[in-house]
Amino acid sequence: MDDLTPSEQHLLKLLAYYGPLTTRRIIRLNPKPNWRRLLTRRIVVEHCTAYGRVIAPSRETYDAFRKAGKEMPYLIAPGSAADRAFQMDAIWSLQDQGYEVSRAEYKGSRHRNGKKTSQVLYVELRTPQAAREAWAGPIYEHFWRPARGYPYLYASVANGGLKVSQVRKLVSSHKMDRSTWQHPLIIAVPNAEPLRAYHRQLEAKREHLSGPMLQIIELPPPPEGE
């Protein structure tokens, strides 16, 4: 890989740091990228997924990085690659609003070695000032300064994204966390329509003075071929 152009090297660094990314995101992060030669040489692979075209490091590239003692997310399957690309887009959309990544929790391995995989279960975020003020509301804003919460983000595009049953379980398991976070649970899905009715139910039954229970981010897939 010593003969790579600066643009190709930059793309590989992006994939090593963030994991698989959509071609749309790569174009934003790496002006005038050209990954055709990387594809030809099997340095990267391109997956056509439900979330559009996703570029990921090849297994050979992952092995080369590992032998060199360098870190690179191991997300070879198309579904896993698309999920990471979707998660990163969700994170970037929140960062545009002032949120900051605190940490990520990774899925455990099925093997007995206890090592974590590269698959992200959820991301913990630091909230911006505007979100804290919105949670406190006009009634409480004169009594205390809202603390900086650390809500969780769950994001998935696999099998059409998080289903209502899955979101119900997440909301239930994090019910007591909202007061600590002072922020709703955040989920990102490619299509929020199936969740609208459940979201309305949550808003209708929550306590009048408490903050919202759920924040939904919709990241629809691109037109076919992008």
CSV table of C-alpha atoms in Angstrom, one decimal:
chain,number,residue,atom,x,y,z
A,1,MET,CA,0.0,0.0,0.0
A,2,ASP,CA,3.0,2.3,-0.2
A,3,ASP,CA,2.2,3.5,-3.7
A,4,LEU,CA,-1.3,4.9,-2.7
A,5,THR,CA,-2.1,8.5,-3.7
A,6,PRO,CA,-2.7,11.0,-0.9
A,7,SER,CA,-6.4,10.8,-1.6
A,8,GLU,CA,-6.4,7.0,-1.4
A,9,GLN,CA,-4.4,7.1,1.8
A,10,HIS,CA,-6.8,9.6,3.3
A,11,LEU,CA,-9.8,7.4,2.4
A,12,LEU,CA,-8.1,4.4,4.0
A,13,LYS,CA,-7.5,6.5,7.2
A,14,LEU,CA,-11.2,7.4,7.3
A,15,LEU,CA,-12.2,3.8,7.1
A,16,ALA,CA,-9.7,2.8,9.7
A,17,TYR,CA,-11.0,5.4,12.1
A,18,TYR,CA,-14.8,5.4,11.5
A,19,GLY,CA,-15.4,2.0,9.9
A,20,PRO,CA,-17.4,1.5,6.7
A,21,LEU,CA,-19.0,4.7,5.2
A,22,THR,CA,-21.5,5.4,2.5
A,23,THR,CA,-20.1,6.8,-0.7
A,24,ARG,CA,-22.1,10.0,0.0
A,25,ARG,CA,-20.3,10.5,3.3
A,26,ILE,CA,-16.9,9.8,1.8
A,27,ILE,CA,-17.5,12.4,-0.9
A,28,ARG,CA,-18.3,14.9,1.9
A,29,LEU,CA,-15.2,14.0,4.0
A,30,ASN,CA,-12.7,13.5,1.1
A,31,PRO,CA,-13.2,15.9,-1.7
A,32,LYS,CA,-12.8,14.4,-5.2
A,33,PRO,CA,-12.2,10.9,-3.9
A,34,ASN,CA,-11.4,8.0,-6.3
A,35,TRP,CA,-11.7,4.6,-4.8
A,36,ARG,CA,-11.8,2.7,-8.1
A,37,ARG,CA,-8.2,1.6,-7.9
A,38,LEU,CA,-8.7,0.6,-4.3
A,39,LEU,CA,-11.6,-1.6,-5.4
A,40,THR,CA,-9.6,-3.1,-8.3
A,41,ARG,CA,-6.8,-4.0,-5.9
A,42,ARG,CA,-9.2,-5.4,-3.3
A,43,ILE,CA,-8.0,-2.9,-0.7
A,44,VAL,CA,-11.6,-1.9,-0.2
A,45,VAL,CA,-14.9,-3.5,-1.2
A,46,GLU,CA,-18.2,-1.9,-2.1
A,47,HIS,CA,-21.5,-3.2,-0.8
A,48,CYS,CA,-24.9,-2.3,-2.3
A,49,THR,CA,-27.1,-2.1,0.8
A,50,ALA,CA,-30.5,-1.0,2.0
A,51,TYR,CA,-28.8,2.3,3.0
A,52,GLY,CA,-27.1,2.8,-0.4
A,53,ARG,CA,-23.6,2.1,-1.5
A,54,VAL,CA,-21.1,1.5,1.4
A,55,ILE,CA,-17.3,1.3,1.1
A,56,ALA,CA,-15.6,-0.9,3.6
A,57,PRO,CA,-12.0,-2.2,4.1
A,58,SER,CA,-11.5,-5.7,2.6
A,59,ARG,CA,-10.6,-8.7,4.7
A,60,GLU,CA,-7.1,-8.5,3.3
A,61,THR,CA,-6.7,-4.9,4.3
A,62,TYR,CA,-8.0,-5.7,7.8
A,63,ASP,CA,-5.5,-8.5,8.1
A,64,ALA,CA,-2.6,-6.2,6.9
A,65,PHE,CA,-3.6,-3.6,9.5
A,66,ARG,CA,-3.7,-6.2,12.3
A,67,LYS,CA,-0.3,-7.6,11.4
A,68,ALA,CA,1.1,-4.1,11.5
A,69,GLY,CA,-0.4,-3.5,14.9
A,70,LYS,CA,-2.9,-1.0,13.7
A,71,GLU,CA,-6.5,-0.7,14.7
A,72,MET,CA,-9.4,-1.1,12.2
A,73,PRO,CA,-13.0,-2.0,12.8
A,74,TYR,CA,-13.7,-5.6,11.7
A,75,LEU,CA,-17.1,-5.3,9.8
A,76,ILE,CA,-16.9,-7.5,6.8
A,77,ALA,CA,-20.5,-8.6,6.3
A,78,PRO,CA,-22.6,-6.1,4.2
A,79,GLY,CA,-25.2,-5.8,6.9
A,80,SER,CA,-22.7,-4.9,9.6
A,81,ALA,CA,-21.0,-2.5,7.2
A,82,ALA,CA,-24.3,-0.7,6.5
A,83,ASP,CA,-25.2,-0.5,10.1
A,84,ARG,CA,-21.9,1.2,11.0
A,85,ALA,CA,-22.3,3.6,8.1
A,86,PHE,CA,-25.8,4.4,9.3
A,87,GLN,CA,-24.7,4.8,12.9
A,88,MET,CA,-22.0,7.3,11.9
A,89,ASP,CA,-24.5,9.3,9.9
A,90,ALA,CA,-26.7,9.5,12.9
A,91,ILE,CA,-23.8,10.6,15.1
A,92,TRP,CA,-22.8,13.3,12.6
A,93,SER,CA,-26.4,14.6,12.4
A,94,LEU,CA,-26.4,15.0,16.2
A,95,GLN,CA,-23.0,16.5,16.3
A,96,ASP,CA,-24.3,19.2,13.9
A,97,GLN,CA,-26.8,20.1,16.7
A,98,GLY,CA,-24.0,20.3,19.3
A,99,TYR,CA,-24.0,16.8,20.8
A,100,GLU,CA,-20.7,15.2,21.5
A,101,VAL,CA,-19.7,11.5,21.6
A,102,SER,CA,-18.8,10.3,25.1
A,103,ARG,CA,-18.2,6.6,24.4
A,104,ALA,CA,-19.5,3.6,22.5
A,105,GLU,CA,-20.6,0.3,23.9
A,106,TYR,CA,-19.7,-2.7,21.7
A,107,LYS,CA,-21.3,-6.1,21.3
A,108,GLY,CA,-19.5,-8.9,23.0
A,109,SER,CA,-18.0,-11.9,21.2
A,110,ARG,CA,-19.7,-15.3,21.2
A,111,HIS,CA,-16.3,-16.8,21.9
A,112,ARG,CA,-15.1,-17.4,25.5
A,113,ASN,CA,-12.2,-15.0,25.1
A,114,GLY,CA,-14.6,-12.2,26.2
A,115,LYS,CA,-13.3,-9.8,23.6
A,116,LYS,CA,-15.6,-7.1,22.2
A,117,THR,CA,-16.5,-7.1,18.5
A,118,SER,CA,-16.6,-4.0,16.3
A,119,GLN,CA,-20.4,-3.9,16.3
A,120,VAL,CA,-21.7,-0.9,18.2
A,121,LEU,CA,-24.7,-1.5,20.5
A,122,TYR,CA,-25.2,2.1,21.5
A,123,VAL,CA,-23.4,5.4,21.7
A,124,GLU,CA,-23.4,7.6,24.8
A,125,LEU,CA,-23.7,11.3,24.0
A,126,ARG,CA,-23.0,14.6,25.9
A,127,THR,CA,-25.9,17.0,25.4
A,128,PRO,CA,-25.7,20.6,24.2
A,129,GLN,CA,-27.0,23.5,26.2
A,130,ALA,CA,-30.1,23.9,24.1
A,131,ALA,CA,-31.2,20.3,24.7
A,132,ARG,CA,-30.8,20.8,28.5
A,133,GLU,CA,-32.8,24.0,28.5
A,134,ALA,CA,-35.6,22.3,26.4
A,135,TRP,CA,-35.8,19.5,29.0
A,136,ALA,CA,-36.0,21.8,32.0
A,137,GLY,CA,-38.7,23.9,30.3
A,138,PRO,CA,-39.9,27.4,31.4
A,139,ILE,CA,-41.4,26.1,34.7
A,140,TYR,CA,-38.1,24.8,36.1
A,141,GLU,CA,-35.5,27.0,34.4
A,142,HIS,CA,-35.6,29.5,37.3
A,143,PHE,CA,-35.1,26.9,40.0
A,144,TRP,CA,-32.0,25.0,38.8
A,145,ARG,CA,-29.5,24.8,36.0
A,146,PRO,CA,-30.0,21.6,34.1
A,147,ALA,CA,-27.1,19.1,34.4
A,148,ARG,CA,-25.3,17.9,31.3
A,149,GLY,CA,-26.9,14.5,30.5
A,150,TYR,CA,-25.4,11.5,28.8
A,151,PRO,CA,-28.3,9.9,26.8
A,152,TYR,CA,-27.9,6.8,24.7
A,153,LEU,CA,-28.3,6.6,20.9
A,154,TYR,CA,-29.4,3.4,19.3
A,155,ALA,CA,-29.2,3.3,15.5
A,156,SER,CA,-29.7,0.5,13.1
A,157,VAL,CA,-30.7,0.1,9.5
A,158,ALA,CA,-30.6,-3.7,9.5
A,159,ASN,CA,-33.8,-5.4,8.4
A,160,GLY,CA,-35.5,-2.1,8.0
A,161,GLY,CA,-34.3,-0.6,11.2
A,162,LEU,CA,-35.6,-0.8,14.8
A,163,LYS,CA,-39.1,-2.2,15.1
A,164,VAL,CA,-41.8,-1.0,17.5
A,165,SER,CA,-41.3,-4.0,19.8
A,166,GLN,CA,-37.6,-3.3,20.0
A,167,VAL,CA,-38.1,0.4,20.7
A,168,ARG,CA,-40.7,-0.5,23.4
A,169,LYS,CA,-38.1,-2.6,25.2
A,170,LEU,CA,-35.5,0.1,25.0
A,171,VAL,CA,-37.8,2.7,26.3
A,172,SER,CA,-38.8,0.4,29.2
A,173,SER,CA,-35.3,-0.5,30.1
A,174,HIS,CA,-34.2,3.1,30.1
A,175,LYS,CA,-37.3,4.5,31.8
A,176,MET,CA,-35.4,5.4,35.0
A,177,ASP,CA,-32.4,6.8,33.1
A,178,ARG,CA,-34.3,9.8,31.7
A,179,SER,CA,-34.2,11.7,35.0
A,180,THR,CA,-30.4,11.1,35.2
A,181,TRP,CA,-29.9,12.0,31.5
A,182,GLN,CA,-32.4,14.9,31.6
A,183,HIS,CA,-32.9,13.9,28.0
A,184,PRO,CA,-35.0,11.4,26.1
A,185,LEU,CA,-33.7,8.1,24.7
A,186,ILE,CA,-32.5,8.7,21.1
A,187,ILE,CA,-33.1,6.3,18.3
A,188,ALA,CA,-32.2,6.5,14.6
A,189,VAL,CA,-34.2,4.6,11.9
A,190,PRO,CA,-34.4,4.8,8.1
A,191,ASN,CA,-38.2,5.1,8.3
A,192,ALA,CA,-39.9,6.6,11.3
A,193,GLU,CA,-43.5,6.1,10.1
A,194,PRO,CA,-44.0,2.7,11.8
A,195,LEU,CA,-43.1,4.3,15.1
A,196,ARG,CA,-45.4,7.4,14.9
A,197,ALA,CA,-48.4,5.9,16.7
A,198,TYR,CA,-46.3,4.5,19.5
A,199,HIS,CA,-44.4,7.8,19.8
A,200,ARG,CA,-47.8,9.6,20.1
A,201,GLN,CA,-48.9,7.2,22.8
A,202,LEU,CA,-45.7,7.9,24.8
A,203,GLU,CA,-46.2,11.6,24.6
A,204,ALA,CA,-49.9,11.3,25.6
A,205,LYS,CA,-49.3,9.3,28.8
A,206,ARG,CA,-46.1,10.9,30.1
A,207,GLU,CA,-46.3,13.1,33.1
A,208,HIS,CA,-47.2,16.7,32.3
A,209,LEU,CA,-44.1,18.2,33.8
A,210,SER,CA,-41.6,15.6,32.7
A,211,GLY,CA,-39.5,15.8,29.5
A,212,PRO,CA,-40.2,13.7,26.4
A,213,MET,CA,-39.4,10.0,26.6
A,214,LEU,CA,-38.2,9.4,23.0
A,215,GLN,CA,-36.3,11.3,20.4
A,216,ILE,CA,-36.5,9.9,16.8
A,217,ILE,CA,-34.0,10.6,14.1
A,218,GLU,CA,-35.1,9.6,10.6
A,219,LEU,CA,-32.3,8.9,8.1
A,220,PRO,CA,-34.0,7.6,4.9
A,221,PRO,CA,-31.9,5.7,2.4
A,222,PRO,CA,-30.9,7.5,-0.8
A,223,PRO,CA,-32.4,7.0,-4.2
A,224,GLU,CA,-31.5,3.6,-5.7
A,225,GLY,CA,-28.0,3.5,-7.1
A,226,GLU,CA,-26.5,6.2,-4.7
